Coordinates of C-alpha atoms and ligand atoms in Angstrom, one line a residue:
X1 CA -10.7 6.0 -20.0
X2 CA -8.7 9.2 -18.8
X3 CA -6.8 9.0 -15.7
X4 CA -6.5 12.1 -13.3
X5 CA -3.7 10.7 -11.9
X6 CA -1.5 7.5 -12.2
X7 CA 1.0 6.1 -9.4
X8 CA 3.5 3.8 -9.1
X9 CA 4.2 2.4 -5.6
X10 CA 7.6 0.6 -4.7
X11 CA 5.9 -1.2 -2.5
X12 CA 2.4 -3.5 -2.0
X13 CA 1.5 -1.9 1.6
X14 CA 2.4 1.4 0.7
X15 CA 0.4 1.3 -2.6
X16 CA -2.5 0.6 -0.4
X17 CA -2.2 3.4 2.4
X18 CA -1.9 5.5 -1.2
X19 CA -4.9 4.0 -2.8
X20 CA -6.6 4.5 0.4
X21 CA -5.8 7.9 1.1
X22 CA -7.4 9.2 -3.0
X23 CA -10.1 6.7 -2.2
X24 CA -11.0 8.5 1.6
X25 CA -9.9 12.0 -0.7
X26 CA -12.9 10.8 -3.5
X27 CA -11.0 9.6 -6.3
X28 CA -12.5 6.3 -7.6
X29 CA -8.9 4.5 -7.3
X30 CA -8.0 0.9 -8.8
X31 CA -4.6 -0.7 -7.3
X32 CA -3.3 -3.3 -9.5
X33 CA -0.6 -5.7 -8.6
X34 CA 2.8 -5.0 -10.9
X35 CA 2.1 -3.3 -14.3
X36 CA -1.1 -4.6 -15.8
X37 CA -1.6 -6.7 -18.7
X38 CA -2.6 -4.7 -21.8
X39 CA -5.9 -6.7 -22.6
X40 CA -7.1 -6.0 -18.7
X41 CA -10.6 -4.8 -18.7
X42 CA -10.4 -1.6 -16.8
X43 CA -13.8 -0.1 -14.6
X44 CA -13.9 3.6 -14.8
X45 CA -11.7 4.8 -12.9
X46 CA -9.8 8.6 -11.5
X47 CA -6.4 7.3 -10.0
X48 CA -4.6 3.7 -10.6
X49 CA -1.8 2.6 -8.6
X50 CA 1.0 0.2 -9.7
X51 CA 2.0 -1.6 -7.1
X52 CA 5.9 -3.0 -7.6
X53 CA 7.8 -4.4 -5.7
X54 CA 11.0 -2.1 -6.2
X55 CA 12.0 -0.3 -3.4
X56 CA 15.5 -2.3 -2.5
X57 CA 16.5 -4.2 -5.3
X58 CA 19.0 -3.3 -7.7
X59 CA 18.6 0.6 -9.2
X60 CA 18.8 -0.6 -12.9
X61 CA 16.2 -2.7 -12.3
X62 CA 14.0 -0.3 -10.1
X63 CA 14.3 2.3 -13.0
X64 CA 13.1 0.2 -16.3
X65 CA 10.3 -1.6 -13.8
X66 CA 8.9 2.1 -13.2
X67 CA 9.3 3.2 -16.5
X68 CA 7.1 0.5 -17.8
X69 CA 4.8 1.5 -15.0
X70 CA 4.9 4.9 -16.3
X71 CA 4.6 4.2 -20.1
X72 CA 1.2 2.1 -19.1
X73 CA -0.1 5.0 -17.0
X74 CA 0.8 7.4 -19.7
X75 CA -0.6 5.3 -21.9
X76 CA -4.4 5.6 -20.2
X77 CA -4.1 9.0 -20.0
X78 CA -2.6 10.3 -17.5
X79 CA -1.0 13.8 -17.4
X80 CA 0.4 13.3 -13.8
X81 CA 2.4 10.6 -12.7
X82 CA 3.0 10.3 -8.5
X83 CA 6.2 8.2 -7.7
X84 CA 5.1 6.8 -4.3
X85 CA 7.6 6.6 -2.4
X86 CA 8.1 5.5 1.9
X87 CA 7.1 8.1 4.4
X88 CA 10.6 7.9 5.9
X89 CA 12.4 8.2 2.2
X90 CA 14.0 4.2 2.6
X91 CA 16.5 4.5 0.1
X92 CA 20.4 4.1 0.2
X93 CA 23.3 6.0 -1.6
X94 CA 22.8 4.0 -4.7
X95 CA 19.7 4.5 -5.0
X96 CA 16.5 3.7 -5.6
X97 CA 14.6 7.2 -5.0
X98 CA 16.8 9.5 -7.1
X99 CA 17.7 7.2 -10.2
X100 CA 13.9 6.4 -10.7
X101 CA 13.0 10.2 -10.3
X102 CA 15.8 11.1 -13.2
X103 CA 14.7 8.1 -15.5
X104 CA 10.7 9.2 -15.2
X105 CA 11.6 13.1 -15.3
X106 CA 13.8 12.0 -18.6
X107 CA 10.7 10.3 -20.3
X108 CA 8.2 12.8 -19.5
X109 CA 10.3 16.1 -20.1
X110 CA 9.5 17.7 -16.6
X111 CA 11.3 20.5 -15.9
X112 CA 11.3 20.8 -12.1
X113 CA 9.9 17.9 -10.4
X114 CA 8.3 18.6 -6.2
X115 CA 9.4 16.2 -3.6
X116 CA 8.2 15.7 -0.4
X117 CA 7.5 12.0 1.7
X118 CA 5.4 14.6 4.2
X119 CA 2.5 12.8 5.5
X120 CA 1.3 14.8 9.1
X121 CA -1.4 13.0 10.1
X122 CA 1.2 9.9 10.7
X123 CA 3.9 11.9 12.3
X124 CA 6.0 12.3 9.0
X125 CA 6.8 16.2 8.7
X126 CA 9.1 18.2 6.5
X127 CA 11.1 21.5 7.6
X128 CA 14.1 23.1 5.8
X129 CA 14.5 20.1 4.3
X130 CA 15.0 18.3 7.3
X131 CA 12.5 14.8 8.0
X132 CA 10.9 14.2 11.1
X133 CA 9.3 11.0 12.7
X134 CA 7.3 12.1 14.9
X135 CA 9.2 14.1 17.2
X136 CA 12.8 13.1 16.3
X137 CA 14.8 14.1 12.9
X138 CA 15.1 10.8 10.8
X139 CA 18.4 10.2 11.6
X140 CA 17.4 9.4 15.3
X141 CA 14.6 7.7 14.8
X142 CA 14.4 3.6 14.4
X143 CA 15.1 4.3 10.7
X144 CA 18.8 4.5 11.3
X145 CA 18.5 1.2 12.5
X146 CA 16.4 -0.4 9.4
X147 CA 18.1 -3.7 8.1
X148 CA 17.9 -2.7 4.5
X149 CA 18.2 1.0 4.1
X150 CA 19.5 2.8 7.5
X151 CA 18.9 6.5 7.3
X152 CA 21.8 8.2 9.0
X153 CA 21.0 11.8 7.4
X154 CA 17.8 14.1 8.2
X155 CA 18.4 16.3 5.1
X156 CA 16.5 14.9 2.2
X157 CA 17.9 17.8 0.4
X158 CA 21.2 15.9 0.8
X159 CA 20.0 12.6 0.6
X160 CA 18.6 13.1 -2.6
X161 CA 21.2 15.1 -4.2
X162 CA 23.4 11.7 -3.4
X163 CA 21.2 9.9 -5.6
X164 CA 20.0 12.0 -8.6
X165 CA 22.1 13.5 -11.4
X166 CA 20.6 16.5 -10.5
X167 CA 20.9 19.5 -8.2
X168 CA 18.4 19.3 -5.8
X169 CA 16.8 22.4 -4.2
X170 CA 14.3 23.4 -1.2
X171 CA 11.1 25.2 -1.3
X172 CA 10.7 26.0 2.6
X173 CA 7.5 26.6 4.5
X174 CA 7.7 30.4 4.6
X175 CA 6.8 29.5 0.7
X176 CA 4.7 26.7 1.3
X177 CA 2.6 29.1 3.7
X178 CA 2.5 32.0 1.4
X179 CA 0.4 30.5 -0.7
X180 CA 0.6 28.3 -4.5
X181 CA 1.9 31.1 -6.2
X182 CA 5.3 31.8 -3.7
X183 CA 5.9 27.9 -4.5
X184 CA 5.2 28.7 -8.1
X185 CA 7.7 31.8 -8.3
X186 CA 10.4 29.6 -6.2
X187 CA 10.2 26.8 -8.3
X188 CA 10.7 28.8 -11.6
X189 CA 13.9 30.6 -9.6
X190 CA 14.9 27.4 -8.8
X191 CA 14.4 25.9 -12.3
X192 CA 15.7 28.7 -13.6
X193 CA 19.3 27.9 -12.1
X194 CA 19.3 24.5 -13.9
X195 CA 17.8 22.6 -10.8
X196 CA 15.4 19.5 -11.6
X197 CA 14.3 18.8 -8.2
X198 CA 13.2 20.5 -5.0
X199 CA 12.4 19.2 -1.5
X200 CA 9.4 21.0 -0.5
X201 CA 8.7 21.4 3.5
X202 CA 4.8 20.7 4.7
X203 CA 3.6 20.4 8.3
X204 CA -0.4 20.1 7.8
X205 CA -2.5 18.8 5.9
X206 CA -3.4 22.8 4.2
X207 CA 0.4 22.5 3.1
X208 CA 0.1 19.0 1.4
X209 CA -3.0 21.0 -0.3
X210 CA -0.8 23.8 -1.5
X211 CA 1.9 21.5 -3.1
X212 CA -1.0 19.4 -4.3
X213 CA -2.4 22.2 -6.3
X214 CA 1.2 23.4 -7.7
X215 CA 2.3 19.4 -8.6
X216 CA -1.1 19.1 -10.4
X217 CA 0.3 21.5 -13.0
X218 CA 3.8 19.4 -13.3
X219 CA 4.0 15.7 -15.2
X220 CA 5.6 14.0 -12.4
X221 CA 5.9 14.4 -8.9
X222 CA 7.3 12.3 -6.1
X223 CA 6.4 11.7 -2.3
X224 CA 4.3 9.4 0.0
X225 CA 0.5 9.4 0.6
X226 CA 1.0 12.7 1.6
X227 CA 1.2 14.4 -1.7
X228 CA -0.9 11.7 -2.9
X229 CA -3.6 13.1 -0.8
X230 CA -3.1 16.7 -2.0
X231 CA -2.8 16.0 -5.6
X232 CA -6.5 14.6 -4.8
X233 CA -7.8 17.7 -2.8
X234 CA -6.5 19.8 -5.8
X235 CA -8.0 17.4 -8.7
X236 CA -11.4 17.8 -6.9
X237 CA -11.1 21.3 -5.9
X238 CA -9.8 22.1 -9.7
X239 CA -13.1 20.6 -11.0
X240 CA -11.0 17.7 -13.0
X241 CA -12.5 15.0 -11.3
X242 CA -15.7 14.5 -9.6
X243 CA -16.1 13.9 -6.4
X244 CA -17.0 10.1 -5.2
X245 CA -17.3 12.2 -2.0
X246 CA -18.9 9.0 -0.6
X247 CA -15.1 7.4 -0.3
X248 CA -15.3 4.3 -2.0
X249 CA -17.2 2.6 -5.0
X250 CA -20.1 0.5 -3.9
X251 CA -20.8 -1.6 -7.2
X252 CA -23.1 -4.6 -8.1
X253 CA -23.2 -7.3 -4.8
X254 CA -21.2 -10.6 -5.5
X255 CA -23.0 -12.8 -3.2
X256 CA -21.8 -16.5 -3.0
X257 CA -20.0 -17.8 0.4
X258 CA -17.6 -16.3 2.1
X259 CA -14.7 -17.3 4.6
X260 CA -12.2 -15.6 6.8
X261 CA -8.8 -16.8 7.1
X262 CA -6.3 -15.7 9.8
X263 CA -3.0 -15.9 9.7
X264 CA -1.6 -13.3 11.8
X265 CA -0.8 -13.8 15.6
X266 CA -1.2 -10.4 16.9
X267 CA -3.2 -9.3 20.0
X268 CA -6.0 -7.8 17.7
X269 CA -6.1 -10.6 15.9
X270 CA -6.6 -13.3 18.5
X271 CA -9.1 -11.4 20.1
X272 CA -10.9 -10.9 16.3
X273 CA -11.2 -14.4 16.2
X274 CA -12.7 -15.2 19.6
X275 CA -15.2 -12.3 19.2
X276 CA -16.0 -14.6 15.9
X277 CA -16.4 -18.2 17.8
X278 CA -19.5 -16.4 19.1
X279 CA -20.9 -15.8 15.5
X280 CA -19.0 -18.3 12.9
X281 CA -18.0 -21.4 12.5
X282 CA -14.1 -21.6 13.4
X283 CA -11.1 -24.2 12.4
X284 CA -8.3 -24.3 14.2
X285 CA -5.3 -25.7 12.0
X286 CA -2.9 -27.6 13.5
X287 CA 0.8 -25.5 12.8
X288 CA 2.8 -28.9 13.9
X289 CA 0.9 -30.7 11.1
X290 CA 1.5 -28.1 8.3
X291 CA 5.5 -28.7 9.3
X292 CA 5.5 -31.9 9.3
X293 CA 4.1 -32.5 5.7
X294 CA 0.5 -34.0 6.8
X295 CA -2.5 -32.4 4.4
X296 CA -4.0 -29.9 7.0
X297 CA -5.1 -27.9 4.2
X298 CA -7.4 -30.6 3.1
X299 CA -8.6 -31.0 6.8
X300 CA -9.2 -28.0 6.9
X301 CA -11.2 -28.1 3.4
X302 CA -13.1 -30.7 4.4
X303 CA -14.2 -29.1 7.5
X304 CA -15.2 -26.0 5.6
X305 CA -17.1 -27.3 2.2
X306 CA -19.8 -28.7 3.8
X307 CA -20.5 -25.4 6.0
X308 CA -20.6 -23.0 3.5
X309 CA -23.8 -23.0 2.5
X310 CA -24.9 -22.0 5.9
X311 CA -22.7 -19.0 6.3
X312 CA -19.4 -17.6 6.7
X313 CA -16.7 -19.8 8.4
X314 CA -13.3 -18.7 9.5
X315 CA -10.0 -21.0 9.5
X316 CA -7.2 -19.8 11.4
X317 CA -3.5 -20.6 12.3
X318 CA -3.2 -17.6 14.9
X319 CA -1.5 -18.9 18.0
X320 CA -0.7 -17.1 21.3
X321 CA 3.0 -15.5 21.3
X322 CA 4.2 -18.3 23.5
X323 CA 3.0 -21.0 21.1
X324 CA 4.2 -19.2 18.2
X325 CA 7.9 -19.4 19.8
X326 CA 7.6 -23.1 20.9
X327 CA 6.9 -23.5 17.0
X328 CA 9.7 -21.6 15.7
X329 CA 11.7 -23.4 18.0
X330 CA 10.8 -26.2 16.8
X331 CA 11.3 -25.9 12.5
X332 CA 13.2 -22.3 12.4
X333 CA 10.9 -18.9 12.2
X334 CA 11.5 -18.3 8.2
X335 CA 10.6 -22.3 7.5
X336 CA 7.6 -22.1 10.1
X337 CA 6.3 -19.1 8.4
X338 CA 6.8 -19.4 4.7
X339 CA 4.9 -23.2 5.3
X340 CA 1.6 -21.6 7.0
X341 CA 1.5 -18.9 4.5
X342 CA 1.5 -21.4 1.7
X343 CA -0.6 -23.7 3.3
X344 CA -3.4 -20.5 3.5
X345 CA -3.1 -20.0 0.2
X346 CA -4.2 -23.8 -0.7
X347 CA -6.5 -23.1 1.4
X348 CA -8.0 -20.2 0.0
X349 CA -7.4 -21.0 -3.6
X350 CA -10.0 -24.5 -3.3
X351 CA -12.2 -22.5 -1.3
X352 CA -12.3 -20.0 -4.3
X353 CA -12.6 -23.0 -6.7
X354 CA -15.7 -23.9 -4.2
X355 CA -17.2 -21.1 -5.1
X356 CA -16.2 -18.4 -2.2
X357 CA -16.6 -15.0 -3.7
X358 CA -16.1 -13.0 -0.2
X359 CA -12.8 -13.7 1.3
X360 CA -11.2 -11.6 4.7
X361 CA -7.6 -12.2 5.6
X362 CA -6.3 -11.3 8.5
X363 CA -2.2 -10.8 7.9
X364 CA -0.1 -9.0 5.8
X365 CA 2.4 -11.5 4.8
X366 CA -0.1 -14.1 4.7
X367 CA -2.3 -11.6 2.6
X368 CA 0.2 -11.1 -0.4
X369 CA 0.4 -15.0 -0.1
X370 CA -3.1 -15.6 -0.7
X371 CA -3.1 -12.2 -3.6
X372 CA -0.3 -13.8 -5.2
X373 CA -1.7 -17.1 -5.3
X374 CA -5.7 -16.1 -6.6
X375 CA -3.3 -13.9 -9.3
X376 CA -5.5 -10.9 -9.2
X377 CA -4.4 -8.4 -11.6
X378 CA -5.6 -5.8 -9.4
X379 CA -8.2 -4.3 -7.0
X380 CA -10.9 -1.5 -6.9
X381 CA -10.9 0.5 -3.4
X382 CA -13.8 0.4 -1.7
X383 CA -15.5 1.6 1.6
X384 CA -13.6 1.6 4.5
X385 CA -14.3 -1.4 7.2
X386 CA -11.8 0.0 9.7
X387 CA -9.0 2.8 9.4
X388 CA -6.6 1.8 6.8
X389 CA -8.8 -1.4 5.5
X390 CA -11.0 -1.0 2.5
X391 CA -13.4 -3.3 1.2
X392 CA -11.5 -4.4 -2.4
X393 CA -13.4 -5.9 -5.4
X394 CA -11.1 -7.9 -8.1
X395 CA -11.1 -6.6 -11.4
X396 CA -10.6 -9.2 -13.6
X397 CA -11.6 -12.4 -12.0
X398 CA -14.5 -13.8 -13.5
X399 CA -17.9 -13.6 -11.5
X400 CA -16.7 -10.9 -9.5
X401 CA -15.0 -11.2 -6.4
X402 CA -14.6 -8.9 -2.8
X403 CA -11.8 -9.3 -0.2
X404 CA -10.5 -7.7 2.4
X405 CA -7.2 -8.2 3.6
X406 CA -6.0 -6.6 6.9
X407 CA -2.7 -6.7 8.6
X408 CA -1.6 -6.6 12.2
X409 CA -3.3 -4.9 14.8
X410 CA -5.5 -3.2 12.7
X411 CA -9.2 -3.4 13.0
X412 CA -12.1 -3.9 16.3
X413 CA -12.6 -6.8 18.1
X414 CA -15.6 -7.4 15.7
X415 CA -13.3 -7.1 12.5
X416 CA -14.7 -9.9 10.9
X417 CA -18.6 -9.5 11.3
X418 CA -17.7 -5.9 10.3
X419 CA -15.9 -6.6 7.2
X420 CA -18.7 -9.4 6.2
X421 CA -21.4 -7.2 7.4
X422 CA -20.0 -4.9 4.2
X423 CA -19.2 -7.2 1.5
X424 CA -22.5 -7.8 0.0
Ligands
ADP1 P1 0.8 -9.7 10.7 O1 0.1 -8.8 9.8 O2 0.0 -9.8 12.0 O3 2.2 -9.4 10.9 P2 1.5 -11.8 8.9 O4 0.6 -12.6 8.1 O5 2.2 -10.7 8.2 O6 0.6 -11.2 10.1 O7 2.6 -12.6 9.6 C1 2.3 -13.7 10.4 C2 3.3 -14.8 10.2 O8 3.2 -15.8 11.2 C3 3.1 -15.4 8.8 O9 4.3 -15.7 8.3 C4 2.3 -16.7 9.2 O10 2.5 -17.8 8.3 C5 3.0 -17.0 10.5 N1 2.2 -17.8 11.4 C6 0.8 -18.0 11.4 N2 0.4 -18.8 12.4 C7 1.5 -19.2 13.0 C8 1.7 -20.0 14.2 N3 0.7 -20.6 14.8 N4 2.9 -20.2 14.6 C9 4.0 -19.6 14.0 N5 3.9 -18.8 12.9 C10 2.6 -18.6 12.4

């Protein structure tokens, strides 16, 4: 196998939005969780993603965790390597954008490498430099607030210089907008000076397409889903990779049983499940139980073994924001949380071991609980059930296996039928 294009993520979500956005763009895409093991059977596949998890811990650590990443990617092929970064540039003084970029751009040689964390069609643009959210420059939006990295400068030009042992330039939008070979000819002046990185404004979508088509050429490039999605355009446009132009593999049906489980509390959500009351079987778990140590797992198990030969069920936690207080209250929001998560995991790990081969979760944290706990190596991007929530097959588990796992508010009131409906 020869990748078009590898990525590493620094985080699990945004690794899927990226994964996603080639998948929509018709690159088959595989998302694996951390840096795969060598002997892991890969499908035929355009674009992999490596998911880390490396966006705020120590620098040192971020750099030889993306390194390995790259070395693996590099190692199937591939010519281009996206660092995937946040659509608001999360990052501090120390680090962890700028030291990664220098390490990768070390290992693979690259001359000048094209940053941009542009991303239009969710509000995230790029001019002289200068990032906006939505509206409002960075600096005044609800990033300078974050807990972990509080952006308190809209300049990535600066912000990046901060962090990189290199000068950092800007390719503006009077470039972008003349076309690939203005950003060409200002990225060889820039280069030219001794420069290793440039900032590169983009507004629309046909500007992510012209940077695409100029990164493409370059070994390593850096950005959010944004670039990701016009390194895609140019890989189909360029003829190096075929269209899937139907978005998303479709591949052999599992079969088997399937069950939802719920573990987010948001307004979607509740309403998700009692559109599925009408059409499933549902369990209610008891939170107080889970905190006070009795086996509501196994109640729950119990419950669900002998219906799954009949049809989907669905076990949720999902209280009503008042409830969900009163419990917090009650044991402390981190102990309340971190027990229901691991409690769905049980769950869903003996309902695998009982032979479920579809799974929906509904909840990001609980989500990476249950991912973490089934240990799949990875996942191939399928069809889209709602925006932002593909259908994704295992690779590597034995037999086959679909899931989809959804956070938040995302998703119709019939989120569950749909996603069933589509995991054949
Ligand atoms: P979302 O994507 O909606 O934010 P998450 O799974 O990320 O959903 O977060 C929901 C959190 O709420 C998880 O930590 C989960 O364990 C916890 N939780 C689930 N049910 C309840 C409940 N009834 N009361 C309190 N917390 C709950």
């Amino acid at each position: 196998m020869t990748l078009a294009l590898g990525c590493i993520a620094d985080d699990y979500t945004g690794a899927s939005d990226l994964a996603n956005t080639l998948t929509r763009a018709g690159l088959r895409t595989l998302q694996t969780i951390g840096i795969p093991a060598d002997d892991l059977a890969l499908p035929e596949v355009d674009a992999v993603v490596v998911s880390l998890k490396s966006r705020s811990i120590e620098a040192g650590l971020a750099v030889s965790r993306s390194r390995a990443a790259e070395t693996w990617l590099r190692g199937r092929g591939a010519s281009h390597v996206l660092f995937k970064i946040c659509s608001t540039f999360d990052s501090t003084d120390a680090g962890n954008i700028g030291p990664v970029m220098d390490a990768l751009r070390d290992d693979c040689g690259e001359g000048i490498v094209l940053v941009t964390p542009a991303f239009p069609e969710t509000g995230r643009t790029v001019y002289q430099g200068n990032l906006f959210v939505g509206a409002v420059p960075l600096n005044e939006s609800p990033l300078k607030d974050h807990p972990l990295n509080p952006m308190h400068d809209s300049s990535l030009v600066r912000v990046l210089a901060r962090q990189s042992r290199t000068q950092i330039g800007l390719v503006d939008l009077a470039a972008v907008t003349r076309g690939a070979d203005a950003v060409r000819a200002r990225l060889a002046e820039l280069a030219g000076k001794g420069i290793g990185a440039a900032i590169i404004d983009a507004v629309f979508d046909r500007d992510l397409e012209t940077i695409g088509l100029v990164a493409a050429e370059h070994r390593l490039s850096v950005g959010a889903s944004g670039i990701g999605l016009g390194l895609a355009r140019a890989l189909v446009s360029t003829g190096k990779v075929k269209s899937n132009a139907a978005g998303g593999e479709s591949g052999a049906a599992v079969g088997g049983p399937a069950a939802c489980l719920a573990g987010s509390c948001s307004q979607a959500t509740l309403k998700q499940i009692a559109s599925a009351e009408q059409v499933m079987p549902v369990f209610h778990l008891d939170p107080d139980r889970i905190l006070t140590g009795a086996d509501e797992a196994q109640r729950a198990l119990d419950w669900a073994r002998p219906r799954l030969a009949e049809g989907p069920v669905l076990i949720a936690s999902s209280s009503t924001p008042d409830q969900v207080a009163a419990l917090q209250a009650r044991h402390g929001r981190d102990a309340a949380g971190h027990a229901i998560e691991q409690a769905m995991a049980d769950i869903a790990e003996n309902l695998v071991k009982s032979g479920v081969r579809r799974l929906v979760v509904a909840g990001g944290e609980t989500s990476g609980a249950v991912v973490d706990r089934l240990r799949i190596p990875g996942f191939l991007v399928g069809v889209e059930i709602a925006a932002g929530v593909p259908v994704l097959r295992a690779v590597g588990a034995g037999g086959g296996m679909l899931l989809a796992l959804k956070s938040g508010n995302f998703g119709g009131p019939e989120f569950f039928s749909d996603a069933l409906r589509l995991m054949r």
